[in-house]
């Protein structure tokens, strides 16, 4: 199963984050982090819902990989600043419509709407922390 973990971290910390998987020199708890059982396409669907567009492939949620290690099953990339900013601006009154739009854009077999609502709440809180710290968010995807 693919797992996406977001870290409030700068790009020069990518190798240290890589070591979580490769050498265990560091642990996820060394950074403020959020683990999500979401794949890139599900995040792209959320991004599309946030932008009010139907095409989920219109904009990626991560930049080009800083580290790609197929042999270790990991990718580390910076999360697009526009995606983090959009998440940080989500208002409580917009959540029901946003969840509906997200559900319409993904394979519903993997996640129930209530589960997506929980993920969204966690991502919004995390994005607000990153924005408040004026820090980028790095994504570690393991597969």
XYZ file of C-alpha atoms in Angstrom:
143
model
C 0.000 0.000 0.000
C 1.242 3.460 -0.862
C 1.584 5.874 2.029
C 2.162 9.603 1.728
C 3.786 11.392 4.644
C 4.058 15.166 4.678
C 6.794 16.909 6.638
C 7.174 20.554 7.528
C 10.758 20.673 6.333
C 13.077 22.509 4.007
C 14.446 20.991 0.811
C 17.927 20.588 2.320
C 16.382 18.116 4.784
C 15.312 15.703 2.025
C 18.270 13.344 2.556
C 17.591 13.191 6.290
C 13.949 12.360 5.538
C 15.125 9.697 3.071
C 17.053 8.058 5.909
C 13.744 7.311 7.662
C 13.281 4.563 5.079
C 16.837 3.691 4.050
C 18.983 3.746 7.200
C 16.571 4.644 9.998
C 19.045 7.329 11.097
C 16.048 9.615 11.538
C 12.438 8.976 12.540
C 9.290 10.662 11.243
C 8.856 12.256 14.664
C 12.002 14.338 14.040
C 9.703 16.687 12.076
C 6.107 17.811 12.322
C 4.489 15.273 10.011
C 1.197 13.941 8.737
C 0.759 10.408 7.391
C -2.000 9.833 4.869
C -3.081 6.638 3.075
C -3.638 8.668 -0.098
C -2.038 8.291 -3.501
C -1.053 11.144 -5.811
C -4.202 10.809 -7.930
C -6.394 11.227 -4.830
C -4.439 14.328 -3.844
C -4.740 15.644 -7.401
C -8.502 15.067 -7.179
C -8.608 17.137 -3.991
C -6.541 19.848 -5.658
C -8.999 19.911 -8.570
C -11.908 20.146 -6.126
C -10.197 23.064 -4.373
C -9.718 24.829 -7.713
C -13.253 24.005 -8.883
C -12.069 22.138 -11.972
C -13.107 18.733 -13.248
C -9.776 17.632 -14.724
C -7.744 16.063 -11.925
C -4.665 15.762 -14.148
C -4.592 19.511 -14.785
C -2.151 20.274 -11.954
C 0.152 18.079 -9.898
C 0.318 18.433 -6.138
C 4.074 17.805 -5.930
C 7.040 19.273 -7.709
C 9.641 17.126 -9.476
C 11.235 14.614 -7.098
C 14.159 15.747 -5.013
C 14.929 12.063 -4.403
C 13.621 9.043 -6.295
C 14.813 5.615 -5.160
C 12.901 2.904 -6.933
C 14.983 0.186 -5.265
C 13.867 1.461 -1.838
C 10.342 2.329 -2.978
C 10.432 6.008 -2.107
C 9.983 9.440 -3.604
C 10.608 12.734 -1.836
C 9.281 15.903 -3.425
C 8.194 19.342 -2.342
C 4.422 19.753 -2.182
C 3.253 22.548 -4.471
C 2.995 25.771 -2.515
C -0.293 26.599 -4.266
C -1.818 23.336 -2.962
C -0.682 24.031 0.614
C -1.990 27.610 0.412
C -5.357 26.414 -0.928
C -5.666 23.878 1.891
C -4.764 26.496 4.487
C -7.593 28.745 3.219
C -10.363 26.107 3.505
C -13.224 27.410 5.636
C -15.463 25.152 7.728
C -18.557 26.190 5.770
C -16.910 25.054 2.517
C -16.032 21.554 3.751
C -19.311 19.744 2.845
C -19.234 20.960 -0.771
C -15.515 20.305 -1.030
C -15.931 16.727 0.210
C -18.732 16.153 -2.304
C -16.551 17.489 -5.118
C -13.583 15.376 -3.978
C -15.697 12.202 -3.786
C -16.942 12.805 -7.342
C -13.358 12.886 -8.613
C -11.924 9.723 -6.994
C -12.415 5.972 -6.897
C -14.864 5.715 -4.019
C -14.004 2.090 -3.226
C -10.935 3.124 -1.245
C -12.246 5.924 0.989
C -15.666 6.776 2.391
C -16.734 10.440 2.458
C -16.459 10.586 6.251
C -12.900 9.256 6.062
C -12.052 11.907 3.444
C -13.538 14.557 5.734
C -11.128 13.440 8.480
C -8.170 13.493 6.070
C -9.145 16.960 4.862
C -9.388 18.315 8.411
C -5.904 16.959 9.170
C -4.455 18.360 5.933
C -5.995 21.800 6.517
C -4.573 21.949 10.045
C -1.171 20.783 8.786
C -1.152 23.293 5.902
C -1.977 26.108 8.303
C 0.983 25.094 10.484
C 3.303 25.117 7.471
C 2.036 28.521 6.325
C 2.367 29.955 9.846
C 5.973 28.683 9.991
C 6.628 29.930 6.451
C 8.047 26.520 5.706
C 7.735 24.290 2.669
C 6.158 20.875 2.935
C 8.069 17.832 1.721
C 6.238 14.671 0.753
C 7.675 11.201 1.320
C 5.815 8.614 -0.712
C 6.600 4.981 -0.038
C 5.431 2.256 -2.389
